Coordinates of N, CA and C in Angstrom, one line a residue:
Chain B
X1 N -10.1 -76.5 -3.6 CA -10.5 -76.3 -4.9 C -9.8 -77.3 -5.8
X2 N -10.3 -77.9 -6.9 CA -9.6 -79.2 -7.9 C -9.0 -78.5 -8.8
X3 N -8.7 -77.5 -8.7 CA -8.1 -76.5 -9.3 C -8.7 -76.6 -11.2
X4 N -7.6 -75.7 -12.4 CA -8.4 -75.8 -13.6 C -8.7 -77.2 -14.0
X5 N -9.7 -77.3 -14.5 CA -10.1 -79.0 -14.9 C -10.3 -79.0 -16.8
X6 N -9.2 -79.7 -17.2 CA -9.2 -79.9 -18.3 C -9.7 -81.4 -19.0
X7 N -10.1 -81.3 -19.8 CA -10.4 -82.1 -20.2 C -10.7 -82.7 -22.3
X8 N -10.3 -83.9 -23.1 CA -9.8 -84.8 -22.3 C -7.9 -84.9 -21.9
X9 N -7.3 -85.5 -21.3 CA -6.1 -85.3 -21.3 C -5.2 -85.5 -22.5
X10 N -5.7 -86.7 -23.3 CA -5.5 -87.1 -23.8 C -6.3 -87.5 -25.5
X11 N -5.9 -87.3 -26.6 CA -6.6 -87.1 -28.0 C -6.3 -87.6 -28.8
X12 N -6.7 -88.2 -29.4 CA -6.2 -89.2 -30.7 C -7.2 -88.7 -31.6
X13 N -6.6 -88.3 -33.2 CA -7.7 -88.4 -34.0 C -7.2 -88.1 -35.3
X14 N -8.1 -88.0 -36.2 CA -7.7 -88.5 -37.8 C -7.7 -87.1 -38.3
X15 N -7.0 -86.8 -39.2 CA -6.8 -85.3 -39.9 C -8.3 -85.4 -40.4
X16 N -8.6 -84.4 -40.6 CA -10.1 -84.1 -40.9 C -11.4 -83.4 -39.9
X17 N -10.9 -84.5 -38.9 CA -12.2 -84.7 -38.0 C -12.4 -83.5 -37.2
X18 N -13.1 -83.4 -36.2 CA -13.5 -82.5 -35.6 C -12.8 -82.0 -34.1
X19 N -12.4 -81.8 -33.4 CA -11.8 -82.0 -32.2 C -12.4 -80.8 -31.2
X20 N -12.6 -80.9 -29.7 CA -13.5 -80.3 -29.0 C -12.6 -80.2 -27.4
X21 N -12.2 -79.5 -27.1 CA -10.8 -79.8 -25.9 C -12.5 -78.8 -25.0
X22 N -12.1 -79.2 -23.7 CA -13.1 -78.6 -22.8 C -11.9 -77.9 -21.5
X23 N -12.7 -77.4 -21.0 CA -11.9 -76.2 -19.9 C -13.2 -76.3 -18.4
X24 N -12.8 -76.2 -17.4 CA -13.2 -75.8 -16.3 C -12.6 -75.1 -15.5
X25 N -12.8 -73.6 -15.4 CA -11.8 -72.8 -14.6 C -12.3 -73.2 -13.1
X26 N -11.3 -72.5 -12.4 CA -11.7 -72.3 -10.8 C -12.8 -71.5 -10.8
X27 N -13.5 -72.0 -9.2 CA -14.1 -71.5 -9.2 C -14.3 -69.9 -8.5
X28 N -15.3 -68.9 -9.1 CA -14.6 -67.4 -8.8 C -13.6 -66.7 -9.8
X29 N -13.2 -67.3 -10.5 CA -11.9 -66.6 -11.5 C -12.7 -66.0 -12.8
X30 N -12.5 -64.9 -13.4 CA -13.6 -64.3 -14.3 C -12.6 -64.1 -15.6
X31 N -11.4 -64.7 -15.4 CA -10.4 -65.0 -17.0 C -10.2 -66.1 -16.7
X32 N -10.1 -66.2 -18.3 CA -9.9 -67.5 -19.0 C -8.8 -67.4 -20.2
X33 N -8.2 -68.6 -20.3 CA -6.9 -68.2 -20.7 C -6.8 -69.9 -21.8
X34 N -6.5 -70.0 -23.1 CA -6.5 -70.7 -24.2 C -4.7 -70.4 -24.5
X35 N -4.0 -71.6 -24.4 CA -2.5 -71.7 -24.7 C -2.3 -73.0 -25.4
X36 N -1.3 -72.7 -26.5 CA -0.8 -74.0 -27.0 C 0.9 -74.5 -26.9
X37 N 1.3 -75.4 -26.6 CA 2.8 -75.4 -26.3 C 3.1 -76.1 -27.6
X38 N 4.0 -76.3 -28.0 CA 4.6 -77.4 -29.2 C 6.5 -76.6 -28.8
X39 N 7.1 -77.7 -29.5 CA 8.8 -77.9 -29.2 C 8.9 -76.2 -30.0
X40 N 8.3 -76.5 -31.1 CA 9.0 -75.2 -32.3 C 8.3 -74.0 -31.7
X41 N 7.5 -73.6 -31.4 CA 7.0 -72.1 -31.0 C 6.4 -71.9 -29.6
X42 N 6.7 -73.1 -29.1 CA 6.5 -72.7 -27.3 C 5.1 -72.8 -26.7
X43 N 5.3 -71.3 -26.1 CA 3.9 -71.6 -25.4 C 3.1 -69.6 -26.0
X44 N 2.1 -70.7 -26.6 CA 1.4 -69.4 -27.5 C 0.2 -69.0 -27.0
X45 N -0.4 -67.9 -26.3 CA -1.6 -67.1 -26.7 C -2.4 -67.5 -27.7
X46 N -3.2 -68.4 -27.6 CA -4.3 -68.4 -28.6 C -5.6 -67.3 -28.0
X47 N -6.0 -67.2 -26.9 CA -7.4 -66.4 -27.2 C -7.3 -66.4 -25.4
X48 N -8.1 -65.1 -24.8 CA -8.3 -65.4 -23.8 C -9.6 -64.7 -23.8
X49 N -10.4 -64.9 -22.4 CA -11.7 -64.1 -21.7 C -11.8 -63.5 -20.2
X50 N -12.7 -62.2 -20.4 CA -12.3 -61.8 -19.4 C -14.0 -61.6 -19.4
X51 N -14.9 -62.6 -17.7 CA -16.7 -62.1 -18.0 C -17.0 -62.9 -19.0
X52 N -16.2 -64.2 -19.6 CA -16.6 -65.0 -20.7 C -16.9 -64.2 -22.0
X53 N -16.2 -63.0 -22.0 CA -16.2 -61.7 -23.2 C -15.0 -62.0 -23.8
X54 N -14.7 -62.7 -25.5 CA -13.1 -62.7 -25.4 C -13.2 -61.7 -26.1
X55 N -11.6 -61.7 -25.4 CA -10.4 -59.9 -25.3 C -9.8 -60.2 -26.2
X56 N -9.0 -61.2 -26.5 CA -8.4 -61.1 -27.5 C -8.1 -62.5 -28.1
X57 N -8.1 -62.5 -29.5 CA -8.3 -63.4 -30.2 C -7.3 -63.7 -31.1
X58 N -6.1 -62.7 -31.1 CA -5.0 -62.8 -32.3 C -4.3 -63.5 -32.3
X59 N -4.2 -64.5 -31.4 CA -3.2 -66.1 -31.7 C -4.0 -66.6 -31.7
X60 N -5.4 -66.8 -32.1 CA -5.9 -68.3 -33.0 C -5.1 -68.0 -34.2
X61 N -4.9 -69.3 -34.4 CA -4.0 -69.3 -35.8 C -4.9 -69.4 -37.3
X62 N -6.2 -69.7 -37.1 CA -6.9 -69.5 -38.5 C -8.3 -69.9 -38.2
X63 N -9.0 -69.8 -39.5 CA -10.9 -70.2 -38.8 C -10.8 -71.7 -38.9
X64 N -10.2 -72.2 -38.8 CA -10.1 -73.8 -38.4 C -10.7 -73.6 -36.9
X65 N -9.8 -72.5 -36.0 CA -9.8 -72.9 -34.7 C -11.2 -71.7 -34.3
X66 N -11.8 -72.1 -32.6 CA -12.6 -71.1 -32.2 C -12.7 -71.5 -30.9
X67 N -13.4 -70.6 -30.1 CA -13.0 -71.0 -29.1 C -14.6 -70.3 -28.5
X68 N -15.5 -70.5 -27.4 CA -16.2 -70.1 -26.7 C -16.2 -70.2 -25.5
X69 N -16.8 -69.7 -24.4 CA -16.9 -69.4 -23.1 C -18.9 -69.4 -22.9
X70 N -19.4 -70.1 -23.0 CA -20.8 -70.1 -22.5 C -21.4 -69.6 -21.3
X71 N -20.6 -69.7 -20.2 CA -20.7 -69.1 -19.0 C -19.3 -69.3 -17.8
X72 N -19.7 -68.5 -17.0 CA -17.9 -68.5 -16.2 C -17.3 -69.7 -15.7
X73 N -18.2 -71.5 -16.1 CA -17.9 -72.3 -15.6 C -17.3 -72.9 -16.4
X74 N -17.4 -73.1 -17.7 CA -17.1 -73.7 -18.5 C -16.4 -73.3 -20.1
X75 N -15.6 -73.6 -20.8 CA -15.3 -73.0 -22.1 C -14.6 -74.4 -23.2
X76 N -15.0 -74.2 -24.6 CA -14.4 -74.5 -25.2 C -13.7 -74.6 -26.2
X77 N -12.3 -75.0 -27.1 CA -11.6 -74.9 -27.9 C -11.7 -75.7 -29.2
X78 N -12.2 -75.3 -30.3 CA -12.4 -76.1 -31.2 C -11.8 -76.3 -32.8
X79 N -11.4 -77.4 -33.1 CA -11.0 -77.3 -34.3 C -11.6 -77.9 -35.7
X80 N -11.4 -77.5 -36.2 CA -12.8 -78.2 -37.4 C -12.7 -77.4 -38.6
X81 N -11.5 -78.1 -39.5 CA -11.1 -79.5 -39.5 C -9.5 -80.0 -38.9
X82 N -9.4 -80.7 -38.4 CA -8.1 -80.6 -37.5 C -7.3 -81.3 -38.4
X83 N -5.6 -80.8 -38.6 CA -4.9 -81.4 -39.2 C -3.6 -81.5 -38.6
X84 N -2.6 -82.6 -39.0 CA -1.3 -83.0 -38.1 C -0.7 -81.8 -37.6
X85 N -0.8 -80.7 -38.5 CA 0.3 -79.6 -37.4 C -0.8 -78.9 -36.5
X86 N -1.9 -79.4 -35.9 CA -2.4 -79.0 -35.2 C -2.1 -79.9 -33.4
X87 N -0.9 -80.8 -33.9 CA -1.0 -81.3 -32.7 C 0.3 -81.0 -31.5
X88 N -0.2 -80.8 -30.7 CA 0.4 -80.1 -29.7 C -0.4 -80.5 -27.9
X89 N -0.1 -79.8 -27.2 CA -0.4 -79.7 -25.6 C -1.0 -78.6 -25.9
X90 N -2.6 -78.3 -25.5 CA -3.1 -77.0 -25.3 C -3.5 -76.9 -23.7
X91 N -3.2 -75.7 -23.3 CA -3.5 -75.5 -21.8 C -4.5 -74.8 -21.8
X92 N -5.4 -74.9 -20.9 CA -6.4 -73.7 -20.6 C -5.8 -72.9 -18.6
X93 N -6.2 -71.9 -18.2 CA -5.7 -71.4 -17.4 C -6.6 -70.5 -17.2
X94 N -6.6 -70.0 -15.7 CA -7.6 -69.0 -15.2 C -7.5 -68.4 -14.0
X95 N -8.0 -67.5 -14.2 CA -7.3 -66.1 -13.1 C -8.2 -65.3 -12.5
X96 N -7.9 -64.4 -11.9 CA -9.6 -63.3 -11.4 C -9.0 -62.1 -11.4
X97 N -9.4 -61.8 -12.6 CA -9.2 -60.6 -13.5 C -9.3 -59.1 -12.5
X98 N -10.1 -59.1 -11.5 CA -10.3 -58.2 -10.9 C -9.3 -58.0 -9.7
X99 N -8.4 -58.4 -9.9 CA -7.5 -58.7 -8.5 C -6.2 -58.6 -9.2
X100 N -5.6 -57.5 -9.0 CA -4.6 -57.1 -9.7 C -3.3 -57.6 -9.3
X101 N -3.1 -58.2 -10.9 CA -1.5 -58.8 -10.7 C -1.7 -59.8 -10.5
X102 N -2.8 -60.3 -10.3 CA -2.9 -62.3 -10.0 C -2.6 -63.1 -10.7
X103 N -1.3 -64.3 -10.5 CA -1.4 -65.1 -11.3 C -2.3 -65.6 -12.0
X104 N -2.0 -66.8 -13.1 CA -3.0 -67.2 -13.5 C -2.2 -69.2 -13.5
X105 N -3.3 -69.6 -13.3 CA -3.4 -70.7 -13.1 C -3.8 -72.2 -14.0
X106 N -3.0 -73.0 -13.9 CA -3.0 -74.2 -15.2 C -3.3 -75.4 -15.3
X107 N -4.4 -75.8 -16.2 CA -4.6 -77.1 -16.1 C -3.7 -77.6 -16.4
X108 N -3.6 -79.5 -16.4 CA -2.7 -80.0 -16.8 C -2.5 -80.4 -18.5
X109 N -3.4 -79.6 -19.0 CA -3.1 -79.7 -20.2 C -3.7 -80.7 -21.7
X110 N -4.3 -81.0 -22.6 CA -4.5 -82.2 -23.0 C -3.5 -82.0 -24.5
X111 N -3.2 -83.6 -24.4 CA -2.5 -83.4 -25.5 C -2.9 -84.1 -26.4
X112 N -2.9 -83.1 -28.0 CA -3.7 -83.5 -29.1 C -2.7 -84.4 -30.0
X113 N -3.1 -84.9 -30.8 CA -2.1 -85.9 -31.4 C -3.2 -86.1 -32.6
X114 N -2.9 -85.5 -34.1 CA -3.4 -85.7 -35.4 C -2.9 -86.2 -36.1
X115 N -3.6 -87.0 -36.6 CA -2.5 -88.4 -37.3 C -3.0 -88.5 -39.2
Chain X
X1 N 4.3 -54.6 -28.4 CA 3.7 -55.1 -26.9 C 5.3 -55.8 -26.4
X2 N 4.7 -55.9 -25.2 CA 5.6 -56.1 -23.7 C 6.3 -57.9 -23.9
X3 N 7.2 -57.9 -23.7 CA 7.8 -59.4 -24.0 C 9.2 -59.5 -23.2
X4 N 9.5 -60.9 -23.3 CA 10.7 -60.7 -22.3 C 11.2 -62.2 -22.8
X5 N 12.6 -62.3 -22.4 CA 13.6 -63.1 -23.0 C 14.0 -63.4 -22.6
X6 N 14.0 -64.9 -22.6 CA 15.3 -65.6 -21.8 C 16.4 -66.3 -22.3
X7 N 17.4 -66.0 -22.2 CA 18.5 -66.4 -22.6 C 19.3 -68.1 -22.2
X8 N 19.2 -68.9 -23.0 CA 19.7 -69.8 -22.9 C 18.7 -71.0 -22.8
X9 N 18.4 -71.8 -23.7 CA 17.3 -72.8 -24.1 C 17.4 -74.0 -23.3
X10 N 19.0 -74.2 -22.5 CA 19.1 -75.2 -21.5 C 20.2 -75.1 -21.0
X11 N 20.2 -75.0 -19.7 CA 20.8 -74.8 -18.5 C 21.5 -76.2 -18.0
X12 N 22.6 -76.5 -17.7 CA 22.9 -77.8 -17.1 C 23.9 -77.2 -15.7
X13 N 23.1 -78.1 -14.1 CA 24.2 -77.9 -13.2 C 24.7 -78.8 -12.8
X14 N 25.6 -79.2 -11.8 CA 25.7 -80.0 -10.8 C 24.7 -79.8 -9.8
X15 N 24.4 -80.9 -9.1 CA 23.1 -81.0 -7.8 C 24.5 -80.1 -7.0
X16 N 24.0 -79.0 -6.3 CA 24.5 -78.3 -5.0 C 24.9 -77.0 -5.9
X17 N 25.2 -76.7 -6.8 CA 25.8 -75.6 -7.0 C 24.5 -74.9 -7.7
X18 N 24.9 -73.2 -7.7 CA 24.2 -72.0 -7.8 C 23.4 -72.4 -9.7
X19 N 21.8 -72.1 -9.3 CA 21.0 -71.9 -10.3 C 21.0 -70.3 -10.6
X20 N 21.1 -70.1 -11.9 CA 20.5 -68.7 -12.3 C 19.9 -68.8 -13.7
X21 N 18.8 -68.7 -13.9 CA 18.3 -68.6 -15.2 C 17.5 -67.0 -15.5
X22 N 18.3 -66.7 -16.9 CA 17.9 -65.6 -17.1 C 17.0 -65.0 -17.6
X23 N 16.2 -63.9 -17.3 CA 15.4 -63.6 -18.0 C 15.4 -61.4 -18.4
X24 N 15.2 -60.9 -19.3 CA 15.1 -59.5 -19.5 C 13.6 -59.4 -20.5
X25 N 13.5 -58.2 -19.9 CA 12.0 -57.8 -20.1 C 12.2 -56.6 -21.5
X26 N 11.4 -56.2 -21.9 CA 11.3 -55.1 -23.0 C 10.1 -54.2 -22.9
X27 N 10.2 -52.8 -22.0 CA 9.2 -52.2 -21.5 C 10.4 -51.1 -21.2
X28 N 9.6 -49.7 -21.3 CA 10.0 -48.4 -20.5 C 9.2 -48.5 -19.3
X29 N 8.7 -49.2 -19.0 CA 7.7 -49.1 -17.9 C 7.5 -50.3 -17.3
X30 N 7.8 -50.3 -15.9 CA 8.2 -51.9 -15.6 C 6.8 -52.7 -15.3
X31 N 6.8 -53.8 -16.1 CA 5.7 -54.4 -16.2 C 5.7 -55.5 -14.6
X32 N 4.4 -56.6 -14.8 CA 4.4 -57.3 -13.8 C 4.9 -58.5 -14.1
X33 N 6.0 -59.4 -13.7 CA 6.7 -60.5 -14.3 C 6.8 -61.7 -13.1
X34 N 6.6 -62.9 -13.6 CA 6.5 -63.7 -13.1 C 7.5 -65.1 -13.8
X35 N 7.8 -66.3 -12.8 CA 8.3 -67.0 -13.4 C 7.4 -68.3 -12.7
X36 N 7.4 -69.3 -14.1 CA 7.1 -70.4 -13.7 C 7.8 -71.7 -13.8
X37 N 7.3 -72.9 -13.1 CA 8.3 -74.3 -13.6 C 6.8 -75.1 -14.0
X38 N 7.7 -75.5 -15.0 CA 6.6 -76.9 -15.9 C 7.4 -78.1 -15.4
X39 N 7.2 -79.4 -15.0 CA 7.4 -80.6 -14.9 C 7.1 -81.2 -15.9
X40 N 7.4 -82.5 -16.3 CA 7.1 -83.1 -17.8 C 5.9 -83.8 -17.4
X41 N 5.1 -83.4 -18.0 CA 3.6 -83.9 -18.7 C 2.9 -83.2 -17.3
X42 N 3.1 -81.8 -16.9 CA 2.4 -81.2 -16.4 C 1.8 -79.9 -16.8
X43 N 1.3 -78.9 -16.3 CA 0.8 -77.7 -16.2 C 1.9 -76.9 -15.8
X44 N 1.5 -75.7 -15.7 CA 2.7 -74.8 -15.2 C 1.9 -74.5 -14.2
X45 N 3.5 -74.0 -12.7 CA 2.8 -73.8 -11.7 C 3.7 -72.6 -11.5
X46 N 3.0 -71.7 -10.8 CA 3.8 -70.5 -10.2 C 5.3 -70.7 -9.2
X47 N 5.9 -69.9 -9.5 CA 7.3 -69.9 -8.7 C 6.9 -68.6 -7.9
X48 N 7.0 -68.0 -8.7 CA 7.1 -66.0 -7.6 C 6.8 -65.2 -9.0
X49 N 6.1 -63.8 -8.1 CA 6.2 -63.0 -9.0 C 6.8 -61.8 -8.4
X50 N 6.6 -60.5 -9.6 CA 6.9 -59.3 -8.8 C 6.0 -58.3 -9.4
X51 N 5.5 -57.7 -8.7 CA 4.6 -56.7 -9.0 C 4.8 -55.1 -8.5
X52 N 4.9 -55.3 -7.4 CA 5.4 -53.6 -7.0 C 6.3 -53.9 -4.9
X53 N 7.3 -53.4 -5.3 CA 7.6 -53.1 -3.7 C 8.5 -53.9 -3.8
X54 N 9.3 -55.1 -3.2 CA 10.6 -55.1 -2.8 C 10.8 -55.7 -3.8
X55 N 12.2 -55.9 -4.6 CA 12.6 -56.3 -6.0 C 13.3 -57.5 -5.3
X56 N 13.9 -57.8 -4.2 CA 13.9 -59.4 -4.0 C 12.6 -60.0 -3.8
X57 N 12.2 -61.1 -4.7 CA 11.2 -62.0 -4.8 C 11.4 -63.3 -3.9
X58 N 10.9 -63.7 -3.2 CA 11.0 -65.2 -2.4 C 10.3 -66.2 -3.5
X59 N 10.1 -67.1 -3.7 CA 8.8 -68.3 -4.1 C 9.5 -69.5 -3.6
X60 N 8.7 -70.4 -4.3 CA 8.3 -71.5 -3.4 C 9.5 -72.6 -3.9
X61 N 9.8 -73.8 -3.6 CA 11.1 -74.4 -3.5 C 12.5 -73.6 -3.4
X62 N 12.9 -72.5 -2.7 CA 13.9 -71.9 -2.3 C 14.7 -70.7 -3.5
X63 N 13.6 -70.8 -4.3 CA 14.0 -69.9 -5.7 C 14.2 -68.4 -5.2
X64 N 14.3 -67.8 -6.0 CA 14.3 -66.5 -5.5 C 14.3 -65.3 -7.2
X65 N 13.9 -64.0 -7.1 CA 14.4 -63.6 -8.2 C 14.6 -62.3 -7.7
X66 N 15.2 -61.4 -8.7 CA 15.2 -59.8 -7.8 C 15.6 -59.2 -9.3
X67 N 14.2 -58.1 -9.2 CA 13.7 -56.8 -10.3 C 14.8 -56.1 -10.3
X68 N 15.4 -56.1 -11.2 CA 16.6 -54.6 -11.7 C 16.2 -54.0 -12.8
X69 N 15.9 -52.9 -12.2 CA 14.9 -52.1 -13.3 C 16.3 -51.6 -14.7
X70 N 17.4 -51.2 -13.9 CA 18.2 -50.7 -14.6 C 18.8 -51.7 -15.5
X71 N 18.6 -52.9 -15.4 CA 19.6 -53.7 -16.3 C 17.9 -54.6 -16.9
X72 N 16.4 -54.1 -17.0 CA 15.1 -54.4 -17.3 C 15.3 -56.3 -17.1
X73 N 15.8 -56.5 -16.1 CA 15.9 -57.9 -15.6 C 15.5 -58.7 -14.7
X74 N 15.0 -60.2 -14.6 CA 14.2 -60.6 -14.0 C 14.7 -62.1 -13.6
X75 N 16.1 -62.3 -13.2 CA 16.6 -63.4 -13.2 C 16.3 -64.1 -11.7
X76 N 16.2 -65.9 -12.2 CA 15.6 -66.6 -11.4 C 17.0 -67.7 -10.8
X77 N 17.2 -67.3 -9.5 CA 18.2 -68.0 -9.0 C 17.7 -69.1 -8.0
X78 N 18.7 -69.8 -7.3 CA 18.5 -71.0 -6.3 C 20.3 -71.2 -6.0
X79 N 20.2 -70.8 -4.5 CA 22.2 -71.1 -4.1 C 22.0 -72.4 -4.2
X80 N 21.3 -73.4 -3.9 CA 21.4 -74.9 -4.7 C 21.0 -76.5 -4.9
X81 N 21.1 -76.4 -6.3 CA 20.6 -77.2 -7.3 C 19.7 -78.7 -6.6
X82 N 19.0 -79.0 -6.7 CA 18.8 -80.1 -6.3 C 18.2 -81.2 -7.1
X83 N 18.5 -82.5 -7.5 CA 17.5 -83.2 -8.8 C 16.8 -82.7 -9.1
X84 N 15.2 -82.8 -7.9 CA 14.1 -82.4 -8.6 C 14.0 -81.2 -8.7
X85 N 14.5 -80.6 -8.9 CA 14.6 -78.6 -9.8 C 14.6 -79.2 -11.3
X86 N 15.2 -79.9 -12.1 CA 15.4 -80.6 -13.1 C 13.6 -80.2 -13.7
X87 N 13.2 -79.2 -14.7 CA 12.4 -78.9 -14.8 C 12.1 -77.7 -16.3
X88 N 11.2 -77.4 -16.6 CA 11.2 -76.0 -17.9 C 10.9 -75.3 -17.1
X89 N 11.9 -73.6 -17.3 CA 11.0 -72.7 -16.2 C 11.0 -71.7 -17.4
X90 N 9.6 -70.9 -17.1 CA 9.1 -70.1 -18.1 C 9.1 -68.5 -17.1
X91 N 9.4 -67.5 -17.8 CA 9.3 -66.1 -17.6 C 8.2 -65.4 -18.1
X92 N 7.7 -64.8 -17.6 CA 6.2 -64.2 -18.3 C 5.8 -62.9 -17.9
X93 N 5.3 -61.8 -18.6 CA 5.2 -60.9 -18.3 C 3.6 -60.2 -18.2
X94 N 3.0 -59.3 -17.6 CA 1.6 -58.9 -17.9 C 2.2 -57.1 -17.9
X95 N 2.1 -56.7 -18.8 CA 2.0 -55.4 -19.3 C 0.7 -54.8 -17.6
X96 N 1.7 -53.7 -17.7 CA 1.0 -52.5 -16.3 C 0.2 -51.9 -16.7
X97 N -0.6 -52.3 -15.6 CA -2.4 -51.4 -16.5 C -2.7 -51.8 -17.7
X98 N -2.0 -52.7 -18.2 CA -2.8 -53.3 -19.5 C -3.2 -54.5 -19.3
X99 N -4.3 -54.7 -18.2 CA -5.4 -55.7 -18.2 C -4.3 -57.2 -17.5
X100 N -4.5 -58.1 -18.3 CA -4.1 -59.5 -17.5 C -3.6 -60.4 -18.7
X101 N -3.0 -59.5 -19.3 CA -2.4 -60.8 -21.0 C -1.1 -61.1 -20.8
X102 N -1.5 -62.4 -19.8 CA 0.3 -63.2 -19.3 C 0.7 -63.6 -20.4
X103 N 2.2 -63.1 -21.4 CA 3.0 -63.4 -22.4 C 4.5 -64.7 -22.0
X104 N 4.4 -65.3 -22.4 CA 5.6 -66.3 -21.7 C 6.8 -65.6 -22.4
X105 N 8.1 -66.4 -22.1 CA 9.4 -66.0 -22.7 C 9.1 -67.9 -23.3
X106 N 10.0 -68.1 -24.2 CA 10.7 -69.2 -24.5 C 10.9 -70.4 -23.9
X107 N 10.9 -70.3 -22.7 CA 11.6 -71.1 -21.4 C 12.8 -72.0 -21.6
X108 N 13.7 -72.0 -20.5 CA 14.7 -72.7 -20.4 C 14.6 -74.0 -19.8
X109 N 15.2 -75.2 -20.3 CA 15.3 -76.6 -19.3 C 16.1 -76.4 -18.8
X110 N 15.6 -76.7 -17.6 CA 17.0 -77.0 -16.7 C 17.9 -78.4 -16.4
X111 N 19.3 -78.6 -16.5 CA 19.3 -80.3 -15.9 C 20.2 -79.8 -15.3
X112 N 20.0 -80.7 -14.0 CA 20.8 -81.4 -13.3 C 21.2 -82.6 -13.0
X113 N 22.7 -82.6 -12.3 CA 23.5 -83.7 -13.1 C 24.1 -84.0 -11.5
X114 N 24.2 -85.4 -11.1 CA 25.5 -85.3 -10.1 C 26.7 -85.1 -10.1

């Protein structure tokens, strides 16, 4: 398995604009997992899904951000309108919710950079 | 909700001598806790976890951790140090019976030094 597929790794973009991070869980895993790292507050819970159903949503940090799951292959994180303190490493991650206690598992991450 | 802490934001050893990075949980009810290591400009990858049944944990590069429920602790050891350990390792917890919402701790760097 190519394990989580994140995508792009890498982001450059202008305060304002729109920004669109994409996710590809493993395949079989029925959670889905949205994280942002930065130096000052780590590694944060923004939103996860369980069935492409999100569970919980209380670390998006405002309606700037959103996040969808269209089906169990794919998901994505969006910002609109994106501004410098939005930039950070977001991880997506994914697990199989029905299998208790299973880790959960990590792309490599893309890192956003708003300028 | 369920969280857990790790004490000390960076760790420095000598290459050979004893790793321990700490971690304590906050639950009457012992949750499922896991640790991970991040490399720089990577993902996080699983070390070990613990879930139910023997509270010494084995994982993978020679780590080790062991559940003490009495002291609600989850400390991640190695008898010794080796360069590439040189890494962020994160503690994380999933609340018992409450579904699959992995919470991180803070994480510690580790360095080693010769």
């Amino acid at each position: 398995d190519a394990g989580v597929i994140q995508s792009p790794r890498h982001e450059v973009t202008e305060m304002g604009q729109e920004v669109t991070l994409r996710c590809k869980p493993i395949s079989g895993h029925n959670s889905l997992f949205w994280y942002r790292q930065t130096m000052m507050r780590g590694l944060e819970l923004l939103i996860y899904f369980n069935n492409n159903v999100p569970i919980d949503d209380s670390g998006m940090p405002e309606d700037r951000f959103s996040a969808k799951m269209p089906n169990a292959s794919f998901s994505t994180l969006k910002i609109q309108p994106s501004e410098p303190r939005d930039s950070a490493v977001y991880f997506c991650a994914s697990s199989a919710w029905d299998t208790p206690n299973t880790e959960a598992f990590f792309g490599q991450g893309t890192r956003l950079t708003v300028v | 909700a369920q969280s857990v802490t790790q004490l000390g934001s960076h760790v420095s050893v000598s290459e050979g001598a004893l790793v321990l990075l700490r971690c304590n949980y906050s639950s009457s009810v012992p949750p499922y806790l896991f640790w991970y290591v991040q490399y720089p400009n990577q993902g996080l990858q699983l070390l070990l976890k613990y879930t139910t049944g023997a509270t010494l944990v084995k994982g993978i590069n020679g780590f080790e951790a062991e559940f003490k429920k009495s002291e609600t602790s989850f400390h991640l050891t190695k008898p010794s140090a080796h360069m590439s350990d040189a890494a962020e390792y994160f503690c994380a917890v999933i609340p018992t019976g409450g579904g699959n919402k992995l919470t991180f701790g803070t994480g510690t760097q580790l360095k080693v030094e010769l």
